[in-house]
Short mmCIF file of C-alpha atoms and ligand atoms in Angstrom, two decimals:
data_model
loop_
_atom_site.label_atom_id
_atom_site.label_comp_id
_atom_site.label_asym_id
_atom_site.label_seq_id
_atom_site.Cartn_x
_atom_site.Cartn_y
_atom_site.Cartn_z
CA MET A 18 0.00 0.00 0.00
CA LEU A 19 1.53 3.14 -1.19
CA CYS A 20 0.56 5.69 1.41
CA TYR A 21 1.64 3.46 4.26
CA VAL A 22 5.05 2.79 5.68
CA ASN A 23 5.21 -0.09 8.13
CA TYR A 24 1.41 0.01 8.08
CA LYS A 25 1.39 3.60 9.35
CA ARG A 26 -0.06 6.20 7.09
CA VAL A 27 2.57 8.68 5.95
CA LYS A 28 2.17 12.02 4.32
CA ARG A 29 3.58 12.33 0.85
CA PRO A 30 6.21 13.43 0.06
CA VAL A 31 7.96 11.56 2.84
CA GLU A 32 9.64 13.79 5.46
CA ILE A 33 12.38 11.62 6.93
CA PRO A 34 15.77 13.29 7.38
CA ASN A 35 19.09 11.77 6.24
CA LEU A 36 17.37 9.16 4.14
CA GLU A 37 19.01 6.34 2.19
CA VAL A 38 16.97 3.85 0.14
CA GLU A 39 17.54 0.20 -0.64
CA ILE A 40 15.64 -1.17 -3.64
CA GLY A 41 14.78 -4.89 -3.54
CA PHE A 42 16.16 -5.70 -0.08
CA GLY A 43 15.07 -9.38 -0.19
CA ARG A 44 15.79 -10.92 3.19
CA GLY A 45 16.82 -7.52 4.57
CA ASP A 46 20.33 -8.42 5.80
CA PHE A 47 21.92 -5.33 4.29
CA ILE A 48 19.40 -2.70 5.34
CA VAL A 49 19.38 -4.03 8.91
CA LYS A 50 23.20 -3.95 9.04
CA LEU A 51 23.27 -0.40 7.67
CA ALA A 52 20.65 0.73 10.19
CA LYS A 53 22.54 -0.79 13.14
CA GLU A 54 25.85 0.72 12.08
CA ASN A 55 24.42 4.18 11.33
CA PRO A 56 21.92 5.15 14.04
CA ASP A 57 22.09 8.81 12.95
CA LYS A 58 20.71 7.97 9.50
CA ASN A 59 17.38 6.62 8.27
CA PHE A 60 16.90 3.76 5.83
CA PHE A 61 13.95 3.08 3.57
CA GLY A 62 13.48 -0.30 1.90
CA ILE A 63 11.28 -0.71 -1.17
CA GLU A 64 10.20 -4.23 -2.12
CA ILE A 65 7.59 -5.76 -4.39
CA SER A 66 7.59 -8.94 -2.32
CA GLN A 67 5.07 -8.79 0.54
CA ILE A 68 6.87 -11.68 2.28
CA SER A 69 10.12 -9.68 2.35
CA ILE A 70 8.25 -6.77 3.93
CA GLU A 71 6.77 -8.98 6.64
CA LYS A 72 10.18 -10.52 7.40
CA LEU A 73 11.94 -7.17 7.59
CA MET A 74 9.32 -5.68 9.88
CA LYS A 75 9.57 -8.66 12.22
CA ARG A 76 13.35 -8.36 12.36
CA VAL A 77 13.32 -4.60 12.86
CA GLY A 78 10.75 -5.00 15.65
CA LYS A 79 12.84 -7.67 17.42
CA LYS A 80 16.01 -5.59 17.23
CA GLY A 81 14.17 -2.42 18.27
CA LEU A 82 15.54 -0.43 15.32
CA LYS A 83 13.87 2.94 15.00
CA ASN A 84 15.54 4.07 11.77
CA VAL A 85 14.18 1.54 9.25
CA TYR A 86 11.12 2.14 7.07
CA CYS A 87 9.74 0.04 4.27
CA THR A 88 6.95 -0.12 1.77
CA ASN A 89 5.51 -2.71 -0.57
CA VAL A 90 5.48 -1.24 -4.04
CA ASP A 91 7.37 -1.33 -7.32
CA ALA A 92 10.51 0.78 -6.88
CA TYR A 93 9.77 3.12 -9.80
CA TRP A 94 6.36 4.07 -8.37
CA GLY A 95 7.76 4.23 -4.85
CA PHE A 96 10.23 6.89 -5.95
CA TYR A 97 7.62 8.60 -8.15
CA PHE A 98 5.07 9.01 -5.37
CA LEU A 99 7.02 9.13 -2.12
CA PHE A 100 10.08 11.33 -2.48
CA ARG A 101 10.72 14.92 -3.42
CA ASP A 102 13.28 15.69 -6.10
CA ASN A 103 16.85 15.90 -4.79
CA TYR A 104 15.88 14.27 -1.49
CA VAL A 105 17.46 10.81 -1.13
CA GLU A 106 21.09 10.71 0.03
CA ASN A 107 22.12 7.37 -1.48
CA ILE A 108 20.41 4.45 -3.21
CA TYR A 109 21.46 0.80 -2.95
CA MET A 110 20.64 -2.06 -5.32
CA ASN A 111 22.17 -5.38 -4.40
CA TYR A 112 21.94 -8.08 -7.03
CA PRO A 113 18.85 -6.79 -8.85
CA ASP A 114 17.19 -9.35 -11.13
CA PRO A 115 19.23 -9.26 -14.36
CA TRP A 116 16.39 -10.46 -16.63
CA PHE A 117 18.69 -12.30 -19.04
CA LYS A 118 16.42 -12.59 -22.08
CA LYS A 119 16.37 -9.61 -24.43
CA ARG A 120 12.58 -9.51 -24.49
CA HIS A 121 12.65 -9.18 -20.68
CA HIS A 122 15.10 -6.25 -20.59
CA LYS A 123 12.15 -3.88 -20.25
CA ARG A 124 11.68 -5.28 -16.74
CA ARG A 125 15.14 -4.21 -15.65
CA LEU A 126 15.30 -1.79 -12.74
CA THR A 127 17.98 0.25 -14.49
CA LYS A 128 16.31 0.86 -17.85
CA PRO A 129 16.53 4.60 -18.67
CA GLU A 130 13.02 5.69 -17.56
CA ARG A 131 13.45 4.03 -14.16
CA LEU A 132 16.99 5.23 -13.65
CA TYR A 133 15.71 8.70 -14.57
CA MET A 134 13.19 8.59 -11.70
CA PHE A 135 15.85 7.38 -9.22
CA ALA A 136 18.29 10.06 -10.42
CA LYS A 137 15.70 12.84 -10.09
CA LYS A 138 15.01 11.97 -6.46
CA LEU A 139 18.68 11.54 -5.56
CA LYS A 140 20.55 14.48 -4.00
CA LEU A 141 23.31 16.11 -5.97
CA GLY A 142 26.49 14.29 -4.93
CA GLY A 143 24.47 11.21 -3.88
CA GLU A 144 25.25 7.78 -5.27
CA ILE A 145 23.39 4.81 -6.71
CA ARG A 146 25.48 1.86 -5.50
CA ILE A 147 24.86 -1.32 -7.42
CA ARG A 148 26.26 -4.80 -6.87
CA THR A 149 25.75 -7.49 -9.49
CA ASP A 150 27.11 -10.83 -10.63
CA ASN A 151 26.05 -10.10 -14.20
CA TYR A 152 28.44 -8.08 -16.34
CA GLU A 153 25.92 -7.68 -19.15
CA PHE A 154 23.50 -6.06 -16.66
CA LEU A 155 26.27 -3.73 -15.55
CA GLU A 156 26.93 -2.71 -19.17
CA PHE A 157 23.21 -2.17 -19.75
CA THR A 158 23.06 0.08 -16.67
CA LYS A 159 26.04 2.10 -17.89
CA GLU A 160 24.24 2.64 -21.22
CA SER A 161 21.14 3.92 -19.37
CA ALA A 162 23.37 6.21 -17.31
CA LYS A 163 24.86 7.59 -20.53
CA VAL A 164 21.39 8.51 -21.78
CA LEU A 165 20.72 10.53 -18.61
CA ASP A 166 24.12 12.20 -18.76
CA CYS A 167 24.15 13.15 -15.08
CA PHE A 168 26.51 10.68 -13.43
CA GLU A 169 30.16 10.17 -12.75
CA VAL A 170 30.66 6.43 -13.15
CA GLU A 171 32.93 4.17 -11.14
CA GLU A 172 33.11 0.41 -11.62
CA GLY A 173 35.19 -2.53 -10.53
CA THR A 174 35.23 -6.08 -9.27
CA LEU A 175 34.37 -6.75 -5.66
CA ASN A 176 36.71 -8.33 -3.18
CA VAL A 177 34.23 -9.56 -0.59
CA LYS A 178 35.42 -10.81 2.80
CA GLU A 179 31.99 -11.14 4.36
CA PRO A 180 28.88 -11.52 2.18
CA LEU A 181 26.40 -8.66 2.46
CA THR A 182 23.28 -10.48 1.36
CA LYS A 183 21.78 -13.87 0.61
CA TYR A 184 22.46 -13.52 -3.10
CA GLU A 185 26.02 -12.37 -2.54
CA GLN A 186 26.59 -15.47 -0.44
CA LYS A 187 25.06 -17.64 -3.16
CA TRP A 188 27.17 -16.20 -5.99
CA LEU A 189 30.36 -16.33 -3.92
CA SER A 190 29.82 -19.98 -3.05
CA MET A 191 29.51 -20.64 -6.80
CA GLY A 192 32.85 -18.89 -7.40
CA LYS A 193 31.34 -16.10 -9.50
CA THR A 194 33.04 -12.77 -10.11
CA LEU A 195 31.09 -9.95 -8.49
CA TYR A 196 30.98 -6.37 -9.73
CA LYS A 197 30.19 -2.96 -8.30
CA LEU A 198 28.92 0.03 -10.19
CA ILE A 199 28.68 3.46 -8.56
CA LEU A 200 26.71 6.23 -10.26
CA ARG A 201 27.40 9.58 -8.59
CA LYS A 202 24.93 12.32 -9.46
CA VAL A 203 26.82 15.40 -10.60
CA LYS A 204 23.98 17.24 -12.37
CA GLU A 205 20.27 16.89 -13.12
CA PRO A 206 19.33 14.03 -15.49
CA LYS A 207 18.35 14.72 -19.08
CA PHE A 208 14.61 14.34 -19.54
CA VAL A 209 13.48 10.85 -20.55
CA GLU A 210 9.85 9.92 -21.33
CA HIS A 211 8.53 8.05 -18.29
CA PRO A 212 5.19 6.66 -17.07
CA GLU A 213 3.04 9.05 -15.07
CA VAL A 214 -0.24 8.68 -13.21
CA GLU A 215 -2.67 11.55 -12.85
CA GLU A 216 -4.00 12.07 -9.34
CA VAL A 217 -7.26 13.87 -8.61
CA ARG A 218 -8.38 15.68 -5.46
CA GLU A 219 -11.54 13.65 -5.01
CA LEU A 220 -13.38 10.63 -6.37
CA PHE A 221 -17.08 11.18 -7.04
CA PRO A 222 -19.70 8.49 -6.59
CA VAL A 223 -21.83 7.82 -9.67
CA LYS A 224 -25.61 7.31 -9.56
CA VAL A 225 -27.42 4.87 -11.85
CA LYS A 226 -31.17 4.69 -12.13
CA VAL A 227 -31.87 0.99 -12.55
CA GLU A 228 -34.41 -1.24 -10.84
CA SER A 229 -31.95 -4.01 -10.01
CA VAL A 230 -28.32 -5.03 -10.38
CA ASP A 231 -27.43 -7.99 -12.57
CA PRO A 232 -24.00 -9.22 -11.30
CA LYS A 233 -23.38 -10.98 -14.62
CA LYS A 234 -23.11 -7.59 -16.33
CA ILE A 235 -20.13 -6.56 -14.21
CA GLU A 236 -18.41 -9.81 -13.21
CA SER A 237 -15.08 -10.93 -14.81
CA ARG A 238 -14.73 -8.05 -17.25
CA GLU A 239 -11.54 -6.62 -18.71
CA ILE A 240 -11.74 -3.13 -20.17
CA LYS A 241 -8.99 -1.09 -21.78
CA LEU A 242 -9.48 2.46 -20.50
CA ASP A 243 -6.53 3.99 -22.31
CA GLU A 244 -3.04 3.20 -23.67
CA GLU A 245 -1.54 0.82 -21.07
CA VAL A 246 -4.49 1.35 -18.71
CA TYR A 247 -6.59 -1.72 -17.93
CA PHE A 248 -9.49 -2.12 -15.57
CA LYS A 249 -10.54 -5.63 -14.53
CA THR A 250 -13.40 -6.87 -12.42
CA PHE A 251 -13.48 -10.26 -10.72
CA LYS A 252 -16.03 -11.60 -8.29
CA VAL A 253 -19.19 -9.79 -7.20
CA TRP A 254 -20.57 -10.30 -3.71
CA GLN A 255 -24.12 -9.51 -2.70
CA ARG A 256 -25.15 -8.45 0.79
CA ASP A 257 -28.85 -7.75 1.14
CA LYS A 258 -29.52 -5.20 -1.61
CA ASP A 259 -25.91 -3.98 -1.89
CA PHE A 260 -22.96 -5.36 -3.90
CA LEU A 261 -19.18 -5.39 -3.68
CA VAL A 262 -17.06 -5.82 -6.82
CA GLU A 263 -13.45 -6.99 -6.62
CA CYS A 264 -11.35 -4.86 -9.02
CA LEU A 265 -7.87 -4.32 -10.37
CA LEU A 266 -6.61 -1.23 -12.13
CA SER A 267 -3.29 -1.26 -13.94
CA GLU A 268 -2.08 2.19 -15.01
CA LYS A 269 1.17 1.97 -16.94
CA GLY A 270 2.31 -0.78 -14.60
CA TYR A 271 1.06 0.85 -11.39
CA LEU A 272 -1.38 -1.63 -9.85
CA GLN A 273 -4.26 -1.01 -7.48
CA LYS A 274 -6.51 -3.70 -6.05
CA PHE A 275 -9.72 -2.46 -4.49
CA PHE A 276 -13.45 -2.98 -4.09
CA ILE A 277 -16.21 -0.97 -5.67
CA GLN A 278 -19.45 -0.84 -3.71
CA ILE A 279 -22.90 -0.60 -5.26
CA LYS A 280 -25.40 0.66 -2.72
CA ARG A 281 -29.16 0.58 -3.06
CA LYS A 282 -30.87 3.99 -2.74
CA GLU A 283 -34.50 4.97 -3.16
CA ASP A 284 -34.23 5.83 -6.83
CA GLY A 285 -31.48 3.49 -8.01
CA TYR A 286 -27.89 2.68 -6.98
CA VAL A 287 -24.81 4.67 -5.96
CA ILE A 288 -21.44 3.38 -7.10
CA ASP A 289 -18.25 4.29 -5.25
CA VAL A 290 -14.93 2.89 -4.02
CA SER A 291 -15.59 0.88 -0.87
CA PRO A 292 -14.47 2.69 2.31
CA TYR A 293 -12.53 -0.50 3.17
CA SER A 294 -10.26 -0.03 0.16
CA GLU A 295 -7.18 2.15 0.49
CA VAL A 296 -6.62 3.69 -2.90
CA LEU A 297 -4.60 6.36 -4.57
CA ARG A 298 -7.15 8.68 -6.13
CA THR A 299 -6.38 8.81 -9.82
CA ARG A 300 -8.22 9.95 -12.92
CA ASN A 301 -8.45 6.34 -14.08
CA LEU A 302 -9.89 5.18 -10.78
CA GLN A 303 -12.72 7.67 -11.33
CA ARG A 304 -13.13 6.22 -14.83
CA SER A 305 -13.31 2.72 -13.33
CA ILE A 306 -16.29 3.76 -11.17
CA GLN A 307 -17.94 5.29 -14.23
CA THR A 308 -17.27 2.12 -16.21
CA VAL A 309 -19.10 -0.02 -13.66
CA ALA A 310 -22.03 2.43 -13.84
CA GLN A 311 -22.09 2.14 -17.64
CA LEU A 312 -22.03 -1.65 -17.52
CA LEU A 313 -25.03 -1.64 -15.21
CA SER A 314 -27.17 0.86 -17.03
C1 LIG B 420 17.73 -11.25 -6.75
S1 LIG B 420 16.86 -10.62 -5.40
C2 LIG B 420 18.11 -9.83 -4.42
C3 LIG B 420 17.70 -9.66 -2.98
C4 LIG B 420 18.74 -9.00 -2.06
N1 LIG B 420 19.06 -7.66 -2.46
C5 LIG B 420 19.97 -9.85 -1.98
O1 LIG B 420 21.03 -9.42 -2.47
O2 LIG B 420 19.90 -10.95 -1.39
C6 LIG B 420 16.01 -9.23 -6.10
C7 LIG B 420 14.97 -8.60 -5.17
O3 LIG B 420 14.43 -7.43 -5.80
C8 LIG B 420 13.04 -7.38 -5.59
N2 LIG B 420 12.48 -6.62 -6.73
C9 LIG B 420 12.45 -7.00 -8.02
N3 LIG B 420 11.88 -6.05 -8.78
C10 LIG B 420 11.56 -5.02 -7.95
C11 LIG B 420 10.92 -3.77 -8.15
N4 LIG B 420 10.51 -3.39 -9.35
N5 LIG B 420 10.73 -2.98 -7.08
C12 LIG B 420 11.12 -3.38 -5.84
N6 LIG B 420 11.72 -4.57 -5.59
C13 LIG B 420 11.94 -5.38 -6.63
C14 LIG B 420 12.61 -8.85 -5.56
O4 LIG B 420 11.39 -9.03 -4.88
C15 LIG B 420 13.79 -9.50 -4.85
O5 LIG B 420 13.60 -9.53 -3.45
#
């Protein structure tokens, strides 16, 4: 959930001083070590794996660390929504998925549009510190950095005495060569086209004047709302005269799962996002509510 950090609601942009961010912390060994060794700094982990989040929070709680934050979202959108420009002191990526196949390169964390977002939010003089076992990934990242034209680049092989993370341990035990790549921000990045999501101040409920609701009209539908914007409905639950629709909205890769409620009123039904769903209010979320209304009427 985007507006939550450790299940506590946070205001956006995040106001946490001396902040460093680890992307894809996995088991969390590195971020926990950093936090213990640097009590005067704060560390923010971004992970798409919910299990990793749960594990990190448990560990942080047990150790009583007060300087670790984390959130469960894709790193690009985490940076996009949470941080101000020129805010983050350093960014760490340890052994990001290399996505070997060419057709999967678009998933790489360091493709230009993603690196652009990380660079924008990084302070001048701050560094993106990457470790990888995959030289081709390192070369790819250097190419992206060239496009942005805002980094001083430093690279080399790693001489590791004590493994930092689970993956580092794994690659070392296999005798692999490990590499480091440091991208130091020395100026603002050149503009690169990147995905954006339009937020709105409020979502408005939509009224439909129908006698009854036929769940078949709204169940298991997939509707393309725009380029790279898909709205899906799944199951519909009925409770007395009201309904709840399970929904998914994918906007340029930013995913929201939520429920839409359809409430019986005297002269028809009112359709709105369920108060039990935590959502980011976007233009396309409003269109999703309108779409359900259209399907019903
Ligand atoms: C190969 S593992 C490395 C884990 C850890 N850094 C280590 O060295 O042991 C990659 C991690 O990145 C996370 N990840 C992949 N894509 C991500 C994304 N777009 N945003 C945030 N985390 C991501 C995965 O869930 C996984 O935990």
